PDB file of C-alpha atoms in Angstrom:
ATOM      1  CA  UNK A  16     -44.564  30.790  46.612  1.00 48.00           C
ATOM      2  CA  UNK A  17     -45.919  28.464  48.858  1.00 55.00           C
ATOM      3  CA  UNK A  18     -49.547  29.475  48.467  1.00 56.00           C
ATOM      4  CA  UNK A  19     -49.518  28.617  44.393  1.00 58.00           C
ATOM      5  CA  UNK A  20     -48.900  32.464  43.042  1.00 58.00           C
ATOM      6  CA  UNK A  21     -46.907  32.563  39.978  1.00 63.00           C
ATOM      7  CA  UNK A  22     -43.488  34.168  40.918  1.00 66.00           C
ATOM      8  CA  UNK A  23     -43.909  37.372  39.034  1.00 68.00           C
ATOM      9  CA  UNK A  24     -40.172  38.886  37.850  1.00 74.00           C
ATOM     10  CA  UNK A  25     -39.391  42.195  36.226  1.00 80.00           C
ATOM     11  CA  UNK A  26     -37.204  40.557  33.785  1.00 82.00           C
ATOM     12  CA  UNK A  27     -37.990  41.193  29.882  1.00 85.00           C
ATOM     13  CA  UNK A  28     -36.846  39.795  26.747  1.00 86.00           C
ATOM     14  CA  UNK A  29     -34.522  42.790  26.034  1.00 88.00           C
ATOM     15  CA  UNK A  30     -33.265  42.067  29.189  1.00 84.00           C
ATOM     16  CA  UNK A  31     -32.367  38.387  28.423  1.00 81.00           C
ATOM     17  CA  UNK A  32     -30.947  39.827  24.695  1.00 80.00           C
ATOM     18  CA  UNK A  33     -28.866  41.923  25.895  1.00 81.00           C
ATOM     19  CA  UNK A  34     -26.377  40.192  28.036  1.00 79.00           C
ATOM     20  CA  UNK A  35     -27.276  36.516  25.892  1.00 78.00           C
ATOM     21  CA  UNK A  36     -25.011  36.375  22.735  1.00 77.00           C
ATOM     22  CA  UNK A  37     -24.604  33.519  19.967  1.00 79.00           C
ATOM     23  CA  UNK A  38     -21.553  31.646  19.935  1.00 79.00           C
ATOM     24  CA  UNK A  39     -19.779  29.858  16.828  1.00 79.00           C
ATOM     25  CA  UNK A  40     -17.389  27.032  17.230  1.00 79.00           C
ATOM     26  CA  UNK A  41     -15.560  25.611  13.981  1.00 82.00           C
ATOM     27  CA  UNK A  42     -14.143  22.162  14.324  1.00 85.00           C
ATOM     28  CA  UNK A  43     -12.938  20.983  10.913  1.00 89.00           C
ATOM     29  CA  UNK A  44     -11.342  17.013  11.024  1.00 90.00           C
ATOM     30  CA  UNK A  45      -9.685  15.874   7.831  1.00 94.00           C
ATOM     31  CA  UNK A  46      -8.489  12.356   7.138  1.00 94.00           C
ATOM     32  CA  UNK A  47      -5.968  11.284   4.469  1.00 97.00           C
ATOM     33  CA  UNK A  48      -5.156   7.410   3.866  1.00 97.00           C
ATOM     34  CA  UNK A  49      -3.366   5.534   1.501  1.00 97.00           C
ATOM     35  CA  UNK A  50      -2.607   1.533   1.579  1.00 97.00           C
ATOM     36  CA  UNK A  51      -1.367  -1.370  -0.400  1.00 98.00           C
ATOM     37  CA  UNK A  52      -2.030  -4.787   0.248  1.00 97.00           C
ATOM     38  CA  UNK A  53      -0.194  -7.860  -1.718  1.00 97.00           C
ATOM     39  CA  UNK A  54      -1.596 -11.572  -0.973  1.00 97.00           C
ATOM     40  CA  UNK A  55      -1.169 -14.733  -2.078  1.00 96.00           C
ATOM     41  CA  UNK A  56      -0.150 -18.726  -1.591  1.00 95.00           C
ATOM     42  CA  UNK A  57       2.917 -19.762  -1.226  1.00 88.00           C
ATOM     43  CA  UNK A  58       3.279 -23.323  -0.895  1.00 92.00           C
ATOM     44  CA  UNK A  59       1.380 -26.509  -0.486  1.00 92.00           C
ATOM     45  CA  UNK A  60       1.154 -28.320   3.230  1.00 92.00           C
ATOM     46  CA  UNK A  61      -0.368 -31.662   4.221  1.00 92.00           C
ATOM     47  CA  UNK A  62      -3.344 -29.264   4.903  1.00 92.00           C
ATOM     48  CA  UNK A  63      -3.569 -27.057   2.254  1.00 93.00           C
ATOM     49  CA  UNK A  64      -1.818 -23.825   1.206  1.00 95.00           C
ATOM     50  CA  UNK A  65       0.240 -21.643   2.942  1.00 96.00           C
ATOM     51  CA  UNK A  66      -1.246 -17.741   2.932  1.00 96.00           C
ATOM     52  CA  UNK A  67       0.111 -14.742   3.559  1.00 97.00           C
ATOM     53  CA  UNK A  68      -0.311 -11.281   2.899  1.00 97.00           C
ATOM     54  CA  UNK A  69       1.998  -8.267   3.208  1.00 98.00           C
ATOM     55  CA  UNK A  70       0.670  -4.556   3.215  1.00 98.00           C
ATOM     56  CA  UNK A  71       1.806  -1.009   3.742  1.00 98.00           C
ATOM     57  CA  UNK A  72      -0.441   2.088   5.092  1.00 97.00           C
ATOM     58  CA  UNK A  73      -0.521   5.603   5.228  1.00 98.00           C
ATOM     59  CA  UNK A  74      -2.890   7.396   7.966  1.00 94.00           C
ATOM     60  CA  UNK A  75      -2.972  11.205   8.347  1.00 96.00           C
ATOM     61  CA  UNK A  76      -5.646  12.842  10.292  1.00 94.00           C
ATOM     62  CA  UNK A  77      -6.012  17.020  11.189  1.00 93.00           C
ATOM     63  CA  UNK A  78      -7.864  18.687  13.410  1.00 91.00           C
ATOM     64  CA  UNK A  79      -9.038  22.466  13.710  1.00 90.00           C
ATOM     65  CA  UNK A  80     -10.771  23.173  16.781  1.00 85.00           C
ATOM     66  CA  UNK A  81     -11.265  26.955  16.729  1.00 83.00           C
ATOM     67  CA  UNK A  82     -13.852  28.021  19.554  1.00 81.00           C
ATOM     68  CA  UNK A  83     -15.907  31.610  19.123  1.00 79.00           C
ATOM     69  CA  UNK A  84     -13.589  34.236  20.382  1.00 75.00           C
ATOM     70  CA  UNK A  85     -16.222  34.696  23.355  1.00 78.00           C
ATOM     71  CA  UNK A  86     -14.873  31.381  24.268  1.00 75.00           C
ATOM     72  CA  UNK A  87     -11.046  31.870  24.119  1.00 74.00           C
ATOM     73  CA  UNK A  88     -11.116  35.305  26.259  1.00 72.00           C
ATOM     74  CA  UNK A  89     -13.293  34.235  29.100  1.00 71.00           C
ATOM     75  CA  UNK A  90     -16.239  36.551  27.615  1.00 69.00           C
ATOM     76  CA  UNK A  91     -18.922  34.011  28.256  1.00 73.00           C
ATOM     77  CA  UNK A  92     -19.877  31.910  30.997  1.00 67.00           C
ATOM     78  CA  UNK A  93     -19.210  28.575  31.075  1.00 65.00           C
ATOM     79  CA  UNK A  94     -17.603  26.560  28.088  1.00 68.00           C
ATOM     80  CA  UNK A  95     -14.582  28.284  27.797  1.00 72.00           C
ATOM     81  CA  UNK A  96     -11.285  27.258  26.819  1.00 76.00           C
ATOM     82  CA  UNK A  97      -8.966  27.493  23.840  1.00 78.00           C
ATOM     83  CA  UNK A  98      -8.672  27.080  20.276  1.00 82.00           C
ATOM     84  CA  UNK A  99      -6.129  24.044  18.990  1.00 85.00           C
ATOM     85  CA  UNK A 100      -5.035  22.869  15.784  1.00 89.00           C
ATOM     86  CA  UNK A 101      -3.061  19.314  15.266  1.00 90.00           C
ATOM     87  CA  UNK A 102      -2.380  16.705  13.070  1.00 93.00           C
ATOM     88  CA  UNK A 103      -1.385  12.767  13.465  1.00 93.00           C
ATOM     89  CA  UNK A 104      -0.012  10.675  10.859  1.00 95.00           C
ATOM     90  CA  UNK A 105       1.196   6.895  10.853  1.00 96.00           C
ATOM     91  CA  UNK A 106       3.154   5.242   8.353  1.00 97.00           C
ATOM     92  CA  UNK A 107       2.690   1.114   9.010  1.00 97.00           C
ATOM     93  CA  UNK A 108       3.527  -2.394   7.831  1.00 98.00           C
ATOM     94  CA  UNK A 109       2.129  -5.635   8.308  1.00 97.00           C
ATOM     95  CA  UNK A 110       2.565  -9.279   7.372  1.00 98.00           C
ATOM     96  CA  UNK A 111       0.318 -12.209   8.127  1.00 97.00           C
ATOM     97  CA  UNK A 112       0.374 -15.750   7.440  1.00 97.00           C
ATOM     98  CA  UNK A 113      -2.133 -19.093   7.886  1.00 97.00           C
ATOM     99  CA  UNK A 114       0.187 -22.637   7.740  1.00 97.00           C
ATOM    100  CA  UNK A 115      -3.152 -24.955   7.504  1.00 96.00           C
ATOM    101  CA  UNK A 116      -0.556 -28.117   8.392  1.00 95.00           C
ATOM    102  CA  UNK A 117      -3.097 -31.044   8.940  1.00 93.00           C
ATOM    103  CA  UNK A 118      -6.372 -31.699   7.570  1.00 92.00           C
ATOM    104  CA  UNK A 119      -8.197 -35.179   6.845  1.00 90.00           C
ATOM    105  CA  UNK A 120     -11.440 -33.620   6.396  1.00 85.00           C
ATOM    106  CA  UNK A 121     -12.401 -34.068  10.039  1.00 87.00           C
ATOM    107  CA  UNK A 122      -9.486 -33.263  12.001  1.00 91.00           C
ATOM    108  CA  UNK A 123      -7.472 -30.436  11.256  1.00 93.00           C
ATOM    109  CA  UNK A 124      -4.785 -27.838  12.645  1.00 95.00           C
ATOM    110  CA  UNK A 125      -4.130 -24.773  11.576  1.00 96.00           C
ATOM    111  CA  UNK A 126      -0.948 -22.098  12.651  1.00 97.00           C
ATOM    112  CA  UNK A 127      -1.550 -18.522  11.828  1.00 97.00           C
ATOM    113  CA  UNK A 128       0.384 -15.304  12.977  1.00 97.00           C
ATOM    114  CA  UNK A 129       1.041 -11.788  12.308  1.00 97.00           C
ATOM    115  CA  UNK A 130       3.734  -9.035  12.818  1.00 98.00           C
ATOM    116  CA  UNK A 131       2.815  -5.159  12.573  1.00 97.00           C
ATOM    117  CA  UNK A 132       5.081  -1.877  12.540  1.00 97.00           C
ATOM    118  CA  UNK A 133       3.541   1.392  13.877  1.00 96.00           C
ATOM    119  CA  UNK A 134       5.588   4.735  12.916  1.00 95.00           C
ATOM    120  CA  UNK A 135       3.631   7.767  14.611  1.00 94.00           C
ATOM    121  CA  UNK A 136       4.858  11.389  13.948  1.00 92.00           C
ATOM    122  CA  UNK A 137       3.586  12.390  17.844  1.00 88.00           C
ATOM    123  CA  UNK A 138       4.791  10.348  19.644  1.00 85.00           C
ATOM    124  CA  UNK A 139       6.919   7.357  18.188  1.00 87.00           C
ATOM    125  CA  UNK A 140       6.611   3.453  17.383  1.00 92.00           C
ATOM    126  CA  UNK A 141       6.158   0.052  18.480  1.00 92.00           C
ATOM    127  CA  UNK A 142       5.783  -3.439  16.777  1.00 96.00           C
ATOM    128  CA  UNK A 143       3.211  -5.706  17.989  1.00 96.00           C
ATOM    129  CA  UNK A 144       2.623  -9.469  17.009  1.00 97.00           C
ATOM    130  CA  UNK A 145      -0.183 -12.104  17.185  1.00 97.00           C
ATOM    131  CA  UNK A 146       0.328 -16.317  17.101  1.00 97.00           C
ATOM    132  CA  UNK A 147      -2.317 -18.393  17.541  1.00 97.00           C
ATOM    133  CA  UNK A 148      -3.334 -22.604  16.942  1.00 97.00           C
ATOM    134  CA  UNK A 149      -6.831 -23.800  15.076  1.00 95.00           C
ATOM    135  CA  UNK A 150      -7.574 -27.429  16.126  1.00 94.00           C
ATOM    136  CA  UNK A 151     -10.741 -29.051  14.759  1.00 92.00           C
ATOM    137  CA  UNK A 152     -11.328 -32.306  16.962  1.00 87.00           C
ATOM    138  CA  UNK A 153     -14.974 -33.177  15.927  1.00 85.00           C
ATOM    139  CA  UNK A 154     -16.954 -31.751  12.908  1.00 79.00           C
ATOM    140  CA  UNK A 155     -18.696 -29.523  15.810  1.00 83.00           C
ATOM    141  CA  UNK A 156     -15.836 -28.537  17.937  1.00 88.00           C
ATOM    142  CA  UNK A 157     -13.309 -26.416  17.187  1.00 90.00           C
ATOM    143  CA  UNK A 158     -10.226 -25.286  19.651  1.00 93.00           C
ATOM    144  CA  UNK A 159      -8.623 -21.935  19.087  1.00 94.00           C
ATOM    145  CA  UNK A 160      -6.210 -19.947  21.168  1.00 95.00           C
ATOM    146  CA  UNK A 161      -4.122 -16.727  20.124  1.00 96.00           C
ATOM    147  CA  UNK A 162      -1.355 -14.705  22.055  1.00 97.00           C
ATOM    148  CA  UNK A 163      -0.415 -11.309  20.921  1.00 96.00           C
ATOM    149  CA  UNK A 164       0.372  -7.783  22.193  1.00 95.00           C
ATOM    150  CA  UNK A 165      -1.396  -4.810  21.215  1.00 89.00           C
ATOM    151  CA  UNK A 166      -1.335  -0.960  21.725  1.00 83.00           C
ATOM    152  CA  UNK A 167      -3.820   1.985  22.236  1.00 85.00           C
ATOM    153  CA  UNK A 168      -2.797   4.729  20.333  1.00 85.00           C
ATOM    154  CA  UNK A 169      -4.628   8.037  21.707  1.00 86.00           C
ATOM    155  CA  UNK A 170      -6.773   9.728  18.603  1.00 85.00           C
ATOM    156  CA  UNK A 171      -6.413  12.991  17.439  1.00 86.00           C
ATOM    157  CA  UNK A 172      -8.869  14.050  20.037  1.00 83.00           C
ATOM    158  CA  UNK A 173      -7.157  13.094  22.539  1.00 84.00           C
ATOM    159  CA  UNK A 174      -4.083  14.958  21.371  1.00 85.00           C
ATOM    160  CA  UNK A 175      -6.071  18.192  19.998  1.00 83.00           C
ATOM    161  CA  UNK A 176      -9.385  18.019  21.234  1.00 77.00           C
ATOM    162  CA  UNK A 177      -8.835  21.177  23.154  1.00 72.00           C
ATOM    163  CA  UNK A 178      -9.451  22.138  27.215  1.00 68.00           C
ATOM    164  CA  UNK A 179     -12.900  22.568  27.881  1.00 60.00           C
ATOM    165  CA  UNK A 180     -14.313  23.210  30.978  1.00 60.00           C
ATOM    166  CA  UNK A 181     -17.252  20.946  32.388  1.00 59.00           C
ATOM    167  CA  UNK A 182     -20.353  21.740  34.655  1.00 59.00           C
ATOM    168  CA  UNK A 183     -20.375  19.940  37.618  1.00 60.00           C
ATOM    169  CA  UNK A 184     -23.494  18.536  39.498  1.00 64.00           C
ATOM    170  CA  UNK A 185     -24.491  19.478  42.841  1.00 64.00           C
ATOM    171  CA  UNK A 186     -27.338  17.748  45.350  1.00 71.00           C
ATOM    172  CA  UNK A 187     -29.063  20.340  47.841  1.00 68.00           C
ATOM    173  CA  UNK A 188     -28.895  18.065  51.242  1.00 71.00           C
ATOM    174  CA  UNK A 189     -31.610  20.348  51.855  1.00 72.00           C
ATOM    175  CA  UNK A 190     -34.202  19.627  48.965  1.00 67.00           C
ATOM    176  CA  UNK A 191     -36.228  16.430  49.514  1.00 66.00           C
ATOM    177  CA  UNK A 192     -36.758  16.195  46.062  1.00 64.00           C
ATOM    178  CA  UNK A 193     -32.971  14.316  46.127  1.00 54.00           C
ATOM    179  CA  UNK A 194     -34.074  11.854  48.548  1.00 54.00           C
ATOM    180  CA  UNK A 195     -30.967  13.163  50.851  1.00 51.00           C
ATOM    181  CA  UNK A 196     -32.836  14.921  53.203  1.00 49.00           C
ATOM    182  CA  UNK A 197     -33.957  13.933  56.864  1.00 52.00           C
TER     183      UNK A 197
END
């Protein structure tokens, strides 16, 4: 109301109570994970020992994402979708090793690398790898570069995380309050 009167509405509480309802979601994530993990030296090099490590793990996560049953039959406005249930597991092994094959107590190098298998139950596996050089030049400066390939695996929300839907904006060209109009 342009002249500063409240809007007065006929709407009431019981009103509003009647056609509002509560809704319940249940979303229920359980992880499970297991590993083993054997290092050591092996040998002695002109710049120290040789390292490695070896190592197994186990990953297994669920999901339950069970919406109120407002939800899953359109009942309610907005926020509907549909109830989903999943689980992702990975079964991997690794090895990694540091050659440290110079070192006079100022200058040293340093060869390091790594191997890793990925087994997933969704959607397969891959093997990725890392090598990489340590130089020490100065007692200040140190020179490092690594090459490797990695891989995103999605999460078990982005497997089971469910179809929601979303609310999207929208600007009034006509309300100045936006800045957008003439």
């Amino acid at each position: 109301d342009a002249g500063g009167n409240p809007t007065v509405t006929t709407l009431t509480q019981e009103m509003l109570d009647y056609v509002s309802l509560d809704t319940v979601d249940a979303i229920t994530e359980d992880q499970t994970t297991l590993s083993a993990n054997l290092t050591g030296v092996g040998f002695e090099l002109p710049g120290g020992e040789f390292g490695w490590s070896v190592g197994y793990s186990f990953w297994k996560q669920e999901l339950a994402n069970i919406l109120d049953s407002a939800k899953t039959i359109g009942a309610v406005t907005g926020n509907v979708g549909a109830s989903t249930v999943g689980s992702l597991t990975n079964n991997a092994a690794y090895g990694e090793f540091y050659a440290p094959v110079f070192d006079n107590g100022t200058q040293s190098v340093g060869l390091k690398g790594g191997l890793r298998y990925d087994d997933w139950d969704q959607f397969g596996s891959g093997t990725t790898y890392q090598f990489g050089i340590e130089l020490s030049l100065l007692d200040d400066l140190k020179l490092r570069t690594t090459y490797g390939t990695v891989f995103r695996a999605p999460t078990i929300n982005d497997l089971f995380g469910g179809v929601v839907d979303s609310f999207p904006t929208y600007n009034d060209p006509c309300d100045p309050a936006d800045g957008s109009a003439p």
